Short mmCIF file of C-alpha atoms in Angstrom, two decimals:
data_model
loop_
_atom_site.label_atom_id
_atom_site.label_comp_id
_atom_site.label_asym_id
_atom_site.label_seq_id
_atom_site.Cartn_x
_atom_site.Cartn_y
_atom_site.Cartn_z
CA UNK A 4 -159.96 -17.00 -75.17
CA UNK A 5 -160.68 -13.93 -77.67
CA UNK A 6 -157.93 -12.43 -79.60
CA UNK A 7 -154.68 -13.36 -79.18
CA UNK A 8 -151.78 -11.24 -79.52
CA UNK A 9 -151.72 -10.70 -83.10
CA UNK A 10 -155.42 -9.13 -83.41
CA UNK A 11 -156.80 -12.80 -84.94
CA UNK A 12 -159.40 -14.15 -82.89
CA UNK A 13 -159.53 -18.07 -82.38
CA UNK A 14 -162.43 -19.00 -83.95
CA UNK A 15 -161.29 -17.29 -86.98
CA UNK A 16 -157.75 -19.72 -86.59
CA UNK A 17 -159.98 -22.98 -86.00
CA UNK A 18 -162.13 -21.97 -89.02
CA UNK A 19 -159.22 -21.98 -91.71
CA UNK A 20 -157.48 -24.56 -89.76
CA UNK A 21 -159.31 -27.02 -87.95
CA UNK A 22 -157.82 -28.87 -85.48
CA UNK A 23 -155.27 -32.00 -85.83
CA UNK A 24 -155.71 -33.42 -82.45
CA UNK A 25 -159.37 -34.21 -82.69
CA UNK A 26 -159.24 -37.87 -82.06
CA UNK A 27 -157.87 -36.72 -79.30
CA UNK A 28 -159.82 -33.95 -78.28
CA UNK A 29 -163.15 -36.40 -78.46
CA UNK A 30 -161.72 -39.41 -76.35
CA UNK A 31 -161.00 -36.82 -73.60
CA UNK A 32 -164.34 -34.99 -73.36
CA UNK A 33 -166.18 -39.16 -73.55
CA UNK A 34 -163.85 -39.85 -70.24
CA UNK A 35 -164.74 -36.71 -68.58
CA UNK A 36 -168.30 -36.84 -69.18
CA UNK A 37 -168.47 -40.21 -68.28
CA UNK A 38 -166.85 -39.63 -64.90
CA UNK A 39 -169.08 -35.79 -64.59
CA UNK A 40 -172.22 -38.44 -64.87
CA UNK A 41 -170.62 -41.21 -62.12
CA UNK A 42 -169.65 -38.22 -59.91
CA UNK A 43 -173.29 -37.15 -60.29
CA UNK A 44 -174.60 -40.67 -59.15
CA UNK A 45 -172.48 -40.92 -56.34
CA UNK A 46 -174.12 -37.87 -55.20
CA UNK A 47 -177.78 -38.39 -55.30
CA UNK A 48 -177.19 -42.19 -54.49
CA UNK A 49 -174.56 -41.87 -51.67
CA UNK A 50 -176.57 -43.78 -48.90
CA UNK A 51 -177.43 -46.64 -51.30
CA UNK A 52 -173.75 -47.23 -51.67
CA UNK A 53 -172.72 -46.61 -48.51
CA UNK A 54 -175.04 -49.69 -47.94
CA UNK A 55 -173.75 -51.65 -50.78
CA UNK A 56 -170.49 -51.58 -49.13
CA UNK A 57 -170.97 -52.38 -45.81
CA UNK A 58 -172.84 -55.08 -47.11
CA UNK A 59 -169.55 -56.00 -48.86
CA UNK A 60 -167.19 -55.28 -46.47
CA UNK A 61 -169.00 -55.62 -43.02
CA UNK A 62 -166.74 -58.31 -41.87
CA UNK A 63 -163.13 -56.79 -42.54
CA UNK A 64 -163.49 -53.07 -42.36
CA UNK A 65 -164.59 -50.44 -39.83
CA UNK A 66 -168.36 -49.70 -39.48
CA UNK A 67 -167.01 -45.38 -40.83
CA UNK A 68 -164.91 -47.30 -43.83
CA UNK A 69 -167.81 -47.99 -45.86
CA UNK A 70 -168.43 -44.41 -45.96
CA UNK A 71 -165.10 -42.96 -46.28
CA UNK A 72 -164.31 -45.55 -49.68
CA UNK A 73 -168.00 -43.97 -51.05
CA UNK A 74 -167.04 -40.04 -50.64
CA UNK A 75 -163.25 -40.80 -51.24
CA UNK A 76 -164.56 -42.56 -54.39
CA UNK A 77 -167.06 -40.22 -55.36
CA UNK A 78 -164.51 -37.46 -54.45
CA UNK A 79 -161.68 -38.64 -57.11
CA UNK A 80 -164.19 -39.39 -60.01
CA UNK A 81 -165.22 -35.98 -59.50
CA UNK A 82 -161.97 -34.47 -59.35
CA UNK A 83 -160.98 -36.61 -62.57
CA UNK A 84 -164.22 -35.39 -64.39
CA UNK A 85 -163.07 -31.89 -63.65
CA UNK A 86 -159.10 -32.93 -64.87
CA UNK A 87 -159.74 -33.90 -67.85
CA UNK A 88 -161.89 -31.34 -69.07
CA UNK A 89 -159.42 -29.14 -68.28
CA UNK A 90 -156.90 -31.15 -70.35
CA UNK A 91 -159.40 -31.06 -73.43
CA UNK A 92 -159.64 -27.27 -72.92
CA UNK A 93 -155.63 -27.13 -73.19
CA UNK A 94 -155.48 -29.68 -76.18
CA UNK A 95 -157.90 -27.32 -77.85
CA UNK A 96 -156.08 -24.05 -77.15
CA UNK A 97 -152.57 -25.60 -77.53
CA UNK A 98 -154.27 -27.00 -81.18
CA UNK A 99 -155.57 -23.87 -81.99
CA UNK A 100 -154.75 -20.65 -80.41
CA UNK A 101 -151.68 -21.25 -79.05
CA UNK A 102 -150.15 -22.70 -82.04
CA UNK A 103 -150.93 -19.14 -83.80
CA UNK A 104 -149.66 -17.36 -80.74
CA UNK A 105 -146.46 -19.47 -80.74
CA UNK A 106 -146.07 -18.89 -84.46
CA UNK A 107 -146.17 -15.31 -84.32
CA UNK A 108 -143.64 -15.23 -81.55
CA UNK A 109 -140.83 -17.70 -83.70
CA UNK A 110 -141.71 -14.99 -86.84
CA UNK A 111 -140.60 -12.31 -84.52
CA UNK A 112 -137.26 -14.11 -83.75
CA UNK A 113 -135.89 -12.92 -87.24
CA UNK A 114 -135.19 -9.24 -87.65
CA UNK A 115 -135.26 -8.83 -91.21
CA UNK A 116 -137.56 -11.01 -93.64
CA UNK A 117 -137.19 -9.02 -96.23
CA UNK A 118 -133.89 -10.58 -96.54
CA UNK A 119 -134.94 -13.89 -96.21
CA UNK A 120 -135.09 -15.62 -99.84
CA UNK A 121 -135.82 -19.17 -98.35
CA UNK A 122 -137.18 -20.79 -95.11
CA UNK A 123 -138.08 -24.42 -94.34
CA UNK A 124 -140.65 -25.46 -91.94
CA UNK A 125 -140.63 -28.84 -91.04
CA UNK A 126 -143.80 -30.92 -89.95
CA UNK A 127 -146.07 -28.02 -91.45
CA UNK A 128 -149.24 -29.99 -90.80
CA UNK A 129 -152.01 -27.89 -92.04
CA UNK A 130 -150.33 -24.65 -92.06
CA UNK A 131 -150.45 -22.58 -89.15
CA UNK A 132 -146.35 -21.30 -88.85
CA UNK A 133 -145.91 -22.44 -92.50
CA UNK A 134 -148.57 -19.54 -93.61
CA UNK A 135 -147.54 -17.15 -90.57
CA UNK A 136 -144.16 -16.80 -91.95
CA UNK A 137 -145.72 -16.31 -95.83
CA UNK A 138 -147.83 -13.75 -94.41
CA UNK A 139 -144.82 -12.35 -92.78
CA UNK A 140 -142.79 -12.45 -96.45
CA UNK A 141 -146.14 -10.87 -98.01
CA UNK A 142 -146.22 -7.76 -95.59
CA UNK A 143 -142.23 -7.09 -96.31
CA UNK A 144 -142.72 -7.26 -100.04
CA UNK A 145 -140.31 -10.36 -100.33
CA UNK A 146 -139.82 -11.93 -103.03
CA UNK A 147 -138.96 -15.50 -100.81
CA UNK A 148 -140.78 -18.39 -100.48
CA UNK A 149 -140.81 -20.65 -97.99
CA UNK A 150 -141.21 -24.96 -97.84
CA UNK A 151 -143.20 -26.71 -95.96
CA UNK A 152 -142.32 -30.28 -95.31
CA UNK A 153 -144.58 -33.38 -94.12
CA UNK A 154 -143.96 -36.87 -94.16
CA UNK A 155 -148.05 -37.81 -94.39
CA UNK A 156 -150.01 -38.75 -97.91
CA UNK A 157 -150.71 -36.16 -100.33
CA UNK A 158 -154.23 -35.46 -98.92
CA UNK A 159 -152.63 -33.45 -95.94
CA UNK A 160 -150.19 -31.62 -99.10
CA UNK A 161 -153.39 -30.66 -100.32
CA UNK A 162 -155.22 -29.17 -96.97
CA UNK A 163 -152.07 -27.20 -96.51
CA UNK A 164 -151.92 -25.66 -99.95
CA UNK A 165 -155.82 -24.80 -99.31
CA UNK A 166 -155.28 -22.80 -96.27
CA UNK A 167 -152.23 -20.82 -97.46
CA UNK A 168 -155.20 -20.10 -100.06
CA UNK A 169 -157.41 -19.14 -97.57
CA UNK A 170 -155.03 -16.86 -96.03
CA UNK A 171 -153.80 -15.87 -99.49
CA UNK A 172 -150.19 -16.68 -99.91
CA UNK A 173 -149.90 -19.58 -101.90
CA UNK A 174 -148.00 -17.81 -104.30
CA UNK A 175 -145.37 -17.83 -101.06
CA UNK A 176 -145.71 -21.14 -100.33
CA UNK A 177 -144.89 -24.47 -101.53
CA UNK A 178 -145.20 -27.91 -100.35
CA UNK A 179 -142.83 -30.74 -99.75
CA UNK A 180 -143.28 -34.92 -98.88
CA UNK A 181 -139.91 -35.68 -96.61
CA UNK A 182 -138.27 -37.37 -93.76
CA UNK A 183 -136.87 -34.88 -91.24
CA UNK A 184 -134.42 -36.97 -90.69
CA UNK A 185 -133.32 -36.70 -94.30
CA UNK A 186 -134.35 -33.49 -95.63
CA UNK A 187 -134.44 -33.99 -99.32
CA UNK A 188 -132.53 -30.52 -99.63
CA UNK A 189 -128.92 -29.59 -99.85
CA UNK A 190 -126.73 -28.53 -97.70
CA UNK A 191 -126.62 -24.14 -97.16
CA UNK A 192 -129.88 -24.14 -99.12
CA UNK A 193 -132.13 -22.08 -96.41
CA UNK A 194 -131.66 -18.46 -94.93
CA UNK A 195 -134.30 -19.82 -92.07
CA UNK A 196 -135.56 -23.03 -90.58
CA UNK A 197 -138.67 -23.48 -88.58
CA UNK A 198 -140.02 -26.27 -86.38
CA UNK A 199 -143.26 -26.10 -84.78
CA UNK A 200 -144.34 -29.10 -81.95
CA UNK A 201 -142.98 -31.92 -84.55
CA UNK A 202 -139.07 -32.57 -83.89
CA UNK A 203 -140.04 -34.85 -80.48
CA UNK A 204 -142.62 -37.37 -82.34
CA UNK A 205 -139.29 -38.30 -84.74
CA UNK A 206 -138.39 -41.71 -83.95
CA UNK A 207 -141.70 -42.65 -81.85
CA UNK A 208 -142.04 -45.50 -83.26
CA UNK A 209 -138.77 -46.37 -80.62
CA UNK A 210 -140.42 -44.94 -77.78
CA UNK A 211 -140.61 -41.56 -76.41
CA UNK A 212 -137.98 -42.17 -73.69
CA UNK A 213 -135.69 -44.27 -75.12
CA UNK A 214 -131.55 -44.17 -76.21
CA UNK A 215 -132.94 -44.80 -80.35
CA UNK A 216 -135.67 -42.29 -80.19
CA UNK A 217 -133.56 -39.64 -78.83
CA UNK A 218 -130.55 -40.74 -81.22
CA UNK A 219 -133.33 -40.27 -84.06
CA UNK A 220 -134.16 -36.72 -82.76
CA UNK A 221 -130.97 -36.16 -82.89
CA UNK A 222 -130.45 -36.82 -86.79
CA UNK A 223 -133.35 -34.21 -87.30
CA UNK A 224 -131.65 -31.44 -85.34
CA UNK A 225 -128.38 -32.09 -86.98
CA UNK A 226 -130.10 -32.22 -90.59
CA UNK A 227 -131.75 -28.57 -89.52
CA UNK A 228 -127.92 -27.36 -89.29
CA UNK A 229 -127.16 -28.93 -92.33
CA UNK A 230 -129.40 -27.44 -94.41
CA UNK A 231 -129.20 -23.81 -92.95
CA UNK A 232 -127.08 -21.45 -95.23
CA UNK A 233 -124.00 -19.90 -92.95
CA UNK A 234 -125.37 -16.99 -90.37
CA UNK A 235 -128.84 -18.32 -90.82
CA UNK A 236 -131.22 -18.89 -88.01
CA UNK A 237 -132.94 -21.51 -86.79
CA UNK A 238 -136.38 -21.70 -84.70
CA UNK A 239 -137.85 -24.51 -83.06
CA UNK A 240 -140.74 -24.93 -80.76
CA UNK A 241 -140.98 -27.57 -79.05
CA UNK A 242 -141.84 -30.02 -76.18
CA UNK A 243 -140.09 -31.77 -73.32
CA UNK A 244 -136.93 -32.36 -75.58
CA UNK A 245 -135.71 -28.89 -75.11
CA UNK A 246 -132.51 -29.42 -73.05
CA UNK A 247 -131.23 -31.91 -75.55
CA UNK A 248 -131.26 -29.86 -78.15
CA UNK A 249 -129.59 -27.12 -76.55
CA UNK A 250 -127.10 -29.24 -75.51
CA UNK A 251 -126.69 -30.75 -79.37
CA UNK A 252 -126.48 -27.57 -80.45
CA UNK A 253 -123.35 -26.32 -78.16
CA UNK A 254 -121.62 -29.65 -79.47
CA UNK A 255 -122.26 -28.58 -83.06
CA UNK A 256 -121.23 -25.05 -82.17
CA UNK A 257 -123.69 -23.19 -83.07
CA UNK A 258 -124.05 -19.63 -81.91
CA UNK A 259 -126.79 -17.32 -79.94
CA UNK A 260 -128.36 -19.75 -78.65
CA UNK A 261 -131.89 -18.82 -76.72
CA UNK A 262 -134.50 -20.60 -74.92
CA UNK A 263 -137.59 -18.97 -74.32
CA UNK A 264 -139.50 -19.37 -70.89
CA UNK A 265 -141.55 -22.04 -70.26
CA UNK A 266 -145.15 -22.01 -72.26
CA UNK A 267 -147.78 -25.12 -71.43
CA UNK A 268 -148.47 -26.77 -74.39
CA UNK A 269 -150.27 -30.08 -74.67
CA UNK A 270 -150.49 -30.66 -71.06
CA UNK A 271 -146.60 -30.62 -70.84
CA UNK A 272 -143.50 -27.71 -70.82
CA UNK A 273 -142.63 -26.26 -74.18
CA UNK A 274 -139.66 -23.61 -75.23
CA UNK A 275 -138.83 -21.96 -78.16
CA UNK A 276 -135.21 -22.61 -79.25
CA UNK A 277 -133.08 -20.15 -81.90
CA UNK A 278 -130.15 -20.66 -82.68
CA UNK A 279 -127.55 -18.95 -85.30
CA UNK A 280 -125.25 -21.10 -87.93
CA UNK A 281 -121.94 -19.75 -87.64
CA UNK A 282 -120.49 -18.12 -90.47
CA UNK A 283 -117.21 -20.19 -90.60
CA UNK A 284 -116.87 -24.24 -90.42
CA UNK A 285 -114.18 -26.48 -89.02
CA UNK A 286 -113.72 -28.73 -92.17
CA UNK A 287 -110.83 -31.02 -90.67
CA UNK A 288 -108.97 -30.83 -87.29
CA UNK A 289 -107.52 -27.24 -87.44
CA UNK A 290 -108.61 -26.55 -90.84
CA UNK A 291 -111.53 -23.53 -90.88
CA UNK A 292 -113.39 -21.88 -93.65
CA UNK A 293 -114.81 -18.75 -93.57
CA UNK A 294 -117.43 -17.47 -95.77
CA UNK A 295 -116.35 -13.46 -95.96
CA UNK A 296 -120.16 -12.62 -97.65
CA UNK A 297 -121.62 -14.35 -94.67
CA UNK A 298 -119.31 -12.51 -92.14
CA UNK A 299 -120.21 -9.46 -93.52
CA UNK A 300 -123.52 -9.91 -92.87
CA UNK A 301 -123.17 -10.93 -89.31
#
């Protein structure tokens, strides 16, 4: 893998930041060894099988059958060895490398941090975009800070506030405990919101796929909007969700709205969404306000 675009080399990343998905990460490389060493029997013990099965199946099957089960077996637990290593590999890099690639890329969505007095990140895990954008804040001389919000115990507070140490800007940073889905924040209180891989596991405990978990999704995207400050901008990362957001976000009017292409992340299609807050609001039917600082700015 090397260095990535921004000069950091992986192992450098994985050092300050570990890796979340280990459990993960472990169960794949047992399954794929564990099919590499059956592969690997069905090699040097091919004939012995073959025998085993026409022993089994002499009566009902072809006298070529035998054979053709033993490589077509022994042909598909290789191929599945091979399979999922390469899905551990991509769990790793998406984990890892990626992450900080991806992070680097939503910085670069906004023009200007140096204007930026606040930014939210929500899910921050350990700290990968939550500390890119600090170190982004830190090399424009801003005086903003930026949240990071996670719904987990304070343990995982702590191992966040250690690697914005690490990468020193924890004077940039603080941490929050929250519910994306009710951002303990009010409303026009951020100049930028950030999302990295988190917004599709709200409302998993309904399933992935179903009517309650996308409804819950939903609530997290609107809440984003909510607590974005007129003509602020909004970046999310993201997996498999993608077009529902989009579409969300052209019912809630929102404006420059940009998908990135297509980056594979965890084994499945990712985008990177930004999005603008307009800087005037319908309040009733027919009734708009418009912020005049805000359009100025935009």
């Amino acid at each position: 893998m090397g260095k990535n675009n921004t000069g950091r080399d992986w192992t450098q990343i994985y050092a300050i930041y570990g890796m979340e998905e280990w459990q993960t990460l472990v169960i794949l490389l047992f399954q794929a060894l564990l099919f590499s060493f059956l592969s690997i029997l069905f090699l040097f013990y091919f004939n012995p099988i073959v025998s085993t099965f026409s022993t089994l199946f002499s009566s009902s099957l072809p006298f070529f059958a035998p054979r053709f089960i033993a490589g077509f077996t022994g042909s598909v637990t290789a191929l599945s060895a091979v399979c999922l290593f390469f899905a551990a590999g991509n769990i790793f890099y998406s984990s890892v490398s990626l992450h900080w690639e991806m992070a680097q890329r939503m910085v670069n969505v906004v023009n200007d941090w140096s204007t930026v007095k606040t930014a939210l990140d929500i899910g921050c895990g350990r700290g990968i975009l939550l500390n890119a954008v600090a170190l982004q804040l830190k090399k424009e001389g801003s005086s903003g800070r930026v949240v990071g919000l996670d719904s987990r115990r304070k343990k995982s507070t702590l191992t966040t506030l250690q690697t914005a140490k690490i990468e020193g800007v924890q004077e940039y940073v603080t941490c929050r405990e929250g519910d994306a889905r009710h951002l303990p924040f009010s409303d026009s209180y951020f100049d930028v919101v950030l999302s990295g891989v988190f917004l599709h596991t709200v409302g998993k405990e309904f399933g992935h796929k179903t009517a309650a978990a996308a409804a819950e999704r939903m609530k997290g995207l609107v809440e984003v909007v909510r607590v974005l400050k007129d003509g602020g901008v909004g970046i999310l990362w993201d997996l498999v969700h993608v077009p529902e957001y989009v579409q969300r976000l052209q019912e809630l009017r929102m404006e420059d709205i940009r998908v990135s292409e297509r980056v594979t992340a965890f084994m499945v299609s990712s985008h990177i969404v930004s999005f603008r807050k307009p800087c005037q609001h319908v309040l009733r039917h027919g009734e708009v306000r418009v912020d005049w600082r805000c359009h100025n700015m935009c």
